[in-house]
Coordinates of C-alpha atoms and ligand atoms in Angstrom, one line a residue:
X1 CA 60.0 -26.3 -98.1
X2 CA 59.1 -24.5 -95.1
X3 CA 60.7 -21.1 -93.6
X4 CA 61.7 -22.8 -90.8
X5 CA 63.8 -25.1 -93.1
X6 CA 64.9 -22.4 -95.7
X7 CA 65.9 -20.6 -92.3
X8 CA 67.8 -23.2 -91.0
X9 CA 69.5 -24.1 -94.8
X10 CA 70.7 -20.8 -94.9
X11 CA 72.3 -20.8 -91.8
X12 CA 74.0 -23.8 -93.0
X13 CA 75.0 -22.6 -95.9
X14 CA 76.7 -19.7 -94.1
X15 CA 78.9 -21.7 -92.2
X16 CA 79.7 -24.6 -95.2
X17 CA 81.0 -21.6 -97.0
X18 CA 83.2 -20.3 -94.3
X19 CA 84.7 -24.0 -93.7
X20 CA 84.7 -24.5 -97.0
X21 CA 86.8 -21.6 -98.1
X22 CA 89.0 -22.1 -95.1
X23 CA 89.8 -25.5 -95.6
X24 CA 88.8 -26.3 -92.1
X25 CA 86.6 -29.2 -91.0
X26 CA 85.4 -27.1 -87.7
X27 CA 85.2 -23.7 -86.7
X28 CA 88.3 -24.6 -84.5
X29 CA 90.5 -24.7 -87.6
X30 CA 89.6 -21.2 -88.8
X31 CA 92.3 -18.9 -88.9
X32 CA 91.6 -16.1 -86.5
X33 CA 92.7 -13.5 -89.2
X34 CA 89.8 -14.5 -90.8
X35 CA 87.9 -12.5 -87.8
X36 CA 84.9 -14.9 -88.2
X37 CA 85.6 -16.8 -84.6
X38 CA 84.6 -14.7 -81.4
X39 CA 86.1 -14.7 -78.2
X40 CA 84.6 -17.4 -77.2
X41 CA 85.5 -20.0 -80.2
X42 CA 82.1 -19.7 -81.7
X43 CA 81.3 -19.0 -85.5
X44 CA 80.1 -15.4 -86.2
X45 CA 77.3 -15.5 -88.8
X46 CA 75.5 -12.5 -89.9
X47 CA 72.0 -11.7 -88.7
X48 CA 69.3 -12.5 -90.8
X49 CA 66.8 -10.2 -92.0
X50 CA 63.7 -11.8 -93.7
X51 CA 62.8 -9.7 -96.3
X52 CA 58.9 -9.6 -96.6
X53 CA 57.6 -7.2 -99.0
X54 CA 54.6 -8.3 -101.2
X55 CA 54.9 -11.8 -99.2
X56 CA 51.3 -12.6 -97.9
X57 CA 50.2 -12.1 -94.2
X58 CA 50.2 -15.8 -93.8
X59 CA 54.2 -16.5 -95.0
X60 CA 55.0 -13.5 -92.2
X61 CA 53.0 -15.0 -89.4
X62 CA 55.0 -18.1 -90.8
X63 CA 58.5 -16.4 -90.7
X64 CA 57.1 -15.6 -87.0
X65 CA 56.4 -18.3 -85.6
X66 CA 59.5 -20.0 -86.7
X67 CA 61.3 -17.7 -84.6
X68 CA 62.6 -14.6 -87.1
X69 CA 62.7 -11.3 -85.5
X70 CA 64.3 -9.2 -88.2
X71 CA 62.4 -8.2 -90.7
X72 CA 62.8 -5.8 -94.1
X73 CA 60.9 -3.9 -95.8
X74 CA 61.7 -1.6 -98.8
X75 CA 57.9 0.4 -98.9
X76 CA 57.1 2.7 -95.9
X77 CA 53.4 2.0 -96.8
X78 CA 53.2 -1.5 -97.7
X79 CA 55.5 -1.7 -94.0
X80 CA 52.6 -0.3 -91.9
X81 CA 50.0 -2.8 -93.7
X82 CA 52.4 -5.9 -92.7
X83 CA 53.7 -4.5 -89.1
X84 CA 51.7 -1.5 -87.2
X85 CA 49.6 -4.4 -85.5
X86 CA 52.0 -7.4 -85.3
X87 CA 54.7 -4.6 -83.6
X88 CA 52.0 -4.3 -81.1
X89 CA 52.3 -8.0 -80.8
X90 CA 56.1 -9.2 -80.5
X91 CA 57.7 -6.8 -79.0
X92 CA 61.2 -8.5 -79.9
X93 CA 60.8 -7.7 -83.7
X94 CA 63.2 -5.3 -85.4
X95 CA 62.2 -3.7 -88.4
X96 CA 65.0 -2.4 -91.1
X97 CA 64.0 0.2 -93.8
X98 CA 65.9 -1.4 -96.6
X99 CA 64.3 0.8 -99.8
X100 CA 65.3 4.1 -100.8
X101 CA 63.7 6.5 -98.3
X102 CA 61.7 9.8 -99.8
X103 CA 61.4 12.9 -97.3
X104 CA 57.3 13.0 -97.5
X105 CA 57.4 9.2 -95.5
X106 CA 60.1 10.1 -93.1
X107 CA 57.8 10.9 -90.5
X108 CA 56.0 7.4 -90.8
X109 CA 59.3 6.0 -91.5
X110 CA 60.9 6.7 -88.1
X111 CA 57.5 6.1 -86.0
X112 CA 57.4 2.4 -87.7
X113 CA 61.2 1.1 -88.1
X114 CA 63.9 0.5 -85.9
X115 CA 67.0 0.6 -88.0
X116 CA 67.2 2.8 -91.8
X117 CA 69.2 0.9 -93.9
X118 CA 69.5 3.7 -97.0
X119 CA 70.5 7.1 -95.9
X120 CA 71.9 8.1 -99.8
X121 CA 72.2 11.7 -99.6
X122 CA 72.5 14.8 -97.6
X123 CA 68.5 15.8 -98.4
X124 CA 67.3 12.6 -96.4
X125 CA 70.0 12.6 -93.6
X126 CA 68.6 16.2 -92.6
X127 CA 65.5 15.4 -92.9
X128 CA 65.6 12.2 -90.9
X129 CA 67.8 13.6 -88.3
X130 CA 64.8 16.5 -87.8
X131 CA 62.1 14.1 -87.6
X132 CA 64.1 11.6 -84.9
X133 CA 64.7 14.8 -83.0
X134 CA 60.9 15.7 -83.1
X135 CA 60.1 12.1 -82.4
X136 CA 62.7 11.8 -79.7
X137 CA 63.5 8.6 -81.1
X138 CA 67.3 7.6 -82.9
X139 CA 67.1 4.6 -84.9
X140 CA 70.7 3.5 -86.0
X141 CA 71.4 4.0 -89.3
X142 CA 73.5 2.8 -92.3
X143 CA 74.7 4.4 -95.1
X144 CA 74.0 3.2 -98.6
X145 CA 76.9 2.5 -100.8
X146 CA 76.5 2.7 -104.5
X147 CA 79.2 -0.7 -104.8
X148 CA 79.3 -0.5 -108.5
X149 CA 79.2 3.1 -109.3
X150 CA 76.0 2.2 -110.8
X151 CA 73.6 4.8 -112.7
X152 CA 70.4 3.3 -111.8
X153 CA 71.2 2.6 -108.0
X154 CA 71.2 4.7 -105.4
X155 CA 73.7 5.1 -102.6
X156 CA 77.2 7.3 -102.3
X157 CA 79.3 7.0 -104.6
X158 CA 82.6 5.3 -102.7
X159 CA 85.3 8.3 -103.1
X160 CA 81.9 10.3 -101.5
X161 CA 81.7 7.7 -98.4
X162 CA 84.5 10.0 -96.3
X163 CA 82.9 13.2 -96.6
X164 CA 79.3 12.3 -96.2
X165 CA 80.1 10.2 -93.1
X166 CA 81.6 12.6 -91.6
X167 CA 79.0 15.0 -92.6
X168 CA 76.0 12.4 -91.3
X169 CA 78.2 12.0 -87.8
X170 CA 79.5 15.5 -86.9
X171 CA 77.2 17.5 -88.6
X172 CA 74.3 16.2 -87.4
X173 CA 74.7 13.4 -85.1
X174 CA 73.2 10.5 -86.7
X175 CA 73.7 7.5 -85.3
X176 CA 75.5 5.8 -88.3
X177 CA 76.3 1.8 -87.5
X178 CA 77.7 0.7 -91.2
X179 CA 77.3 0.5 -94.7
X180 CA 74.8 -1.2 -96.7
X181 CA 74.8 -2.1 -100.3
X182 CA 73.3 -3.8 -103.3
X183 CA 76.0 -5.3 -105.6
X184 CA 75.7 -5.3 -109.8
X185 CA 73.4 -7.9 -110.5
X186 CA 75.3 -9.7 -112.8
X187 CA 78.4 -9.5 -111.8
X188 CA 80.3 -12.0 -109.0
X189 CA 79.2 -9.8 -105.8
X190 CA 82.0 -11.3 -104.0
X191 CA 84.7 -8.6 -105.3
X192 CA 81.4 -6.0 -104.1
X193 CA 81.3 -7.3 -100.7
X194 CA 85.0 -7.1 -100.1
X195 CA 85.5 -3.8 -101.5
X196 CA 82.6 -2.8 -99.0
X197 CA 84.5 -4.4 -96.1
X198 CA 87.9 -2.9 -96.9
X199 CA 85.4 0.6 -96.6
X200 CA 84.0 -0.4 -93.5
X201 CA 87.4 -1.3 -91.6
X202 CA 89.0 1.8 -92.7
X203 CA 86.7 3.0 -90.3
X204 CA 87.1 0.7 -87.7
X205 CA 83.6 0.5 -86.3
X206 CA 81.4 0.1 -88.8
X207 CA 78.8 -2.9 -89.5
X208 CA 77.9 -4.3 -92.9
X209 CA 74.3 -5.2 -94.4
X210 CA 75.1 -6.6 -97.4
X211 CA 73.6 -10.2 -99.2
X212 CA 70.6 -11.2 -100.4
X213 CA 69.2 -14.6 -101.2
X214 CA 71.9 -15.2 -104.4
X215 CA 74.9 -14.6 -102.6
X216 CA 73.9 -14.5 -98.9
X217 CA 77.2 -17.1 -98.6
X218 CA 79.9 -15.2 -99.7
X219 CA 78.8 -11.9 -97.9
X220 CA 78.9 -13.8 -94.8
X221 CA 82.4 -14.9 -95.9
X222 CA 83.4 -11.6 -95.8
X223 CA 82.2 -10.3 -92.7
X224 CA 78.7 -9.1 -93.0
X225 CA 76.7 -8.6 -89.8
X226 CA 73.0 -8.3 -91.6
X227 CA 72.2 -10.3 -94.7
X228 CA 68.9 -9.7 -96.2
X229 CA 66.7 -12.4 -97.8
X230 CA 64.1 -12.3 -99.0
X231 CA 62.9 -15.1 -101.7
X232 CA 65.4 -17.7 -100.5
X233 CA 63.5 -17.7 -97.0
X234 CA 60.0 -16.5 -97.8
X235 CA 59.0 -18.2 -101.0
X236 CA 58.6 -16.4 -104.4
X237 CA 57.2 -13.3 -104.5
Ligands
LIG1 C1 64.1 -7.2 -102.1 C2 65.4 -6.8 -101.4 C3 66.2 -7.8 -100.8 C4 65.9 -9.3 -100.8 O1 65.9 -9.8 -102.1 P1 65.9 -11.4 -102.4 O2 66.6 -11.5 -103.7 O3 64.5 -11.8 -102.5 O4 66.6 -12.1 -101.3 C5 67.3 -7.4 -100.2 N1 67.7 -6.1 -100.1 C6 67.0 -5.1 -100.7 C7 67.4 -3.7 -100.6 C8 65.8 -5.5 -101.3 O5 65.0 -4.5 -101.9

């Protein structure tokens, strides 16, 4: 299949799922506590990033031309190789820094993206906060939640998410939009995602980047503003 009918798929599957779990044959019929419907009566689906790393030059220009603007990339290197020209060409893109961030490629890292998707720790939030300063440039960020308490994975631990917020916003000013996370991988991520939702609205204003191309449907069914796909769009990697 194509990217412009994996895109288009997905975005259907989005909204089946929503109907489906509210019982309702059109967006009309969702309850508004659901706080999917906007003002004005239309579905809220999350904002897709197409996740391109090690996809060839070809699938991107692909992913282009059937009209994606977000992408992701985990790699600050294998980022410049895929965008520092094709940035030069669109100049609607927005690229999200979705892999753990070290402090040697945070100057290349702000100077390339436009949104940081992993701040994990107090190191990298000062060090990134410097380098936007020197750069004059502040990308919105999002913090990365370790969901599942997970040794391997990186992100805050969720009784840390209070005090390192507050440490990222009133200490030093970042910009922070949300939270971000990558569920257990075999586990149901639903029960991930909601848990990250109840997070972000204890908060009030805080986005979510959460789902990837397994469970991109039941993130959007609980209120994510940026899924991230990669395979399910792209093609294998
Ligand atoms: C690779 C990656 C994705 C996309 O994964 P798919 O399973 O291919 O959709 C999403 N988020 C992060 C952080 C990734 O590294």
């Amino acid at each position: 299949m194509s990217i412009a009918e994996n895109y288009q798929n997905i975005e259907h599957e989005m909204k089946r799922a929503i109907l489906h779990f509210y019982c309702a044959d059109k967006v009309s019929d969702i309850p508004d506590y659901a706080g999917l419907v906007d003002a004005g009566g239309a579905l809220k689906l999350p904002q897709i990033i197409a996740v391109s790393k090690q996809q060839s030059g070809a699938r991107i220009d692909e992913a282009l031309a059937a009209g994606l603007r977000h992408f992701g990339e985990n790699k600050v290197q294998e980022a410049q190789k895929h965008w520092a020209e094709r940035k030069a060409k669109h100049d609607d893109l927005v690229l999200h820094l979705i892999g753990p961030l070290q402090s040697n490629k945070v100057k290349d890292a702000v100077a390339l993206f436009d949104v940081i998707h992993s701040v994990d720790r107090e190191k990298i939030a000062r060090v990134l906060k410097a380098e936007m300063d020197a750069q004059g440039r502040q990308l919105p960020c999002y913090i990365q939640v370790n969901i599942g308490e997970e040794e391997q994975k990186s992100g805050v631990l969720p009784h840390e998410l209070d005090d390192f917020l507050a440490f990222c916003r009133n200490d030093l000013s970042l910009d922070i939009k949300g939270l971000m996370c990558i569920p257990p991988v075999d586990e149901p991520a639903g029960i991930y995602f909601s848990l990250l939702k109840k997070m972000a609205d204890a908060h009030d204003d805080l986005a979510l980047s959460m789902g990837m191309s397994s469970d991109y449907a039941e993130a959007a069914l609980c209120g994510a503003d940026f899924v991230r796909i990669g395979t399910a769009l792209l093609g294998e990697r």
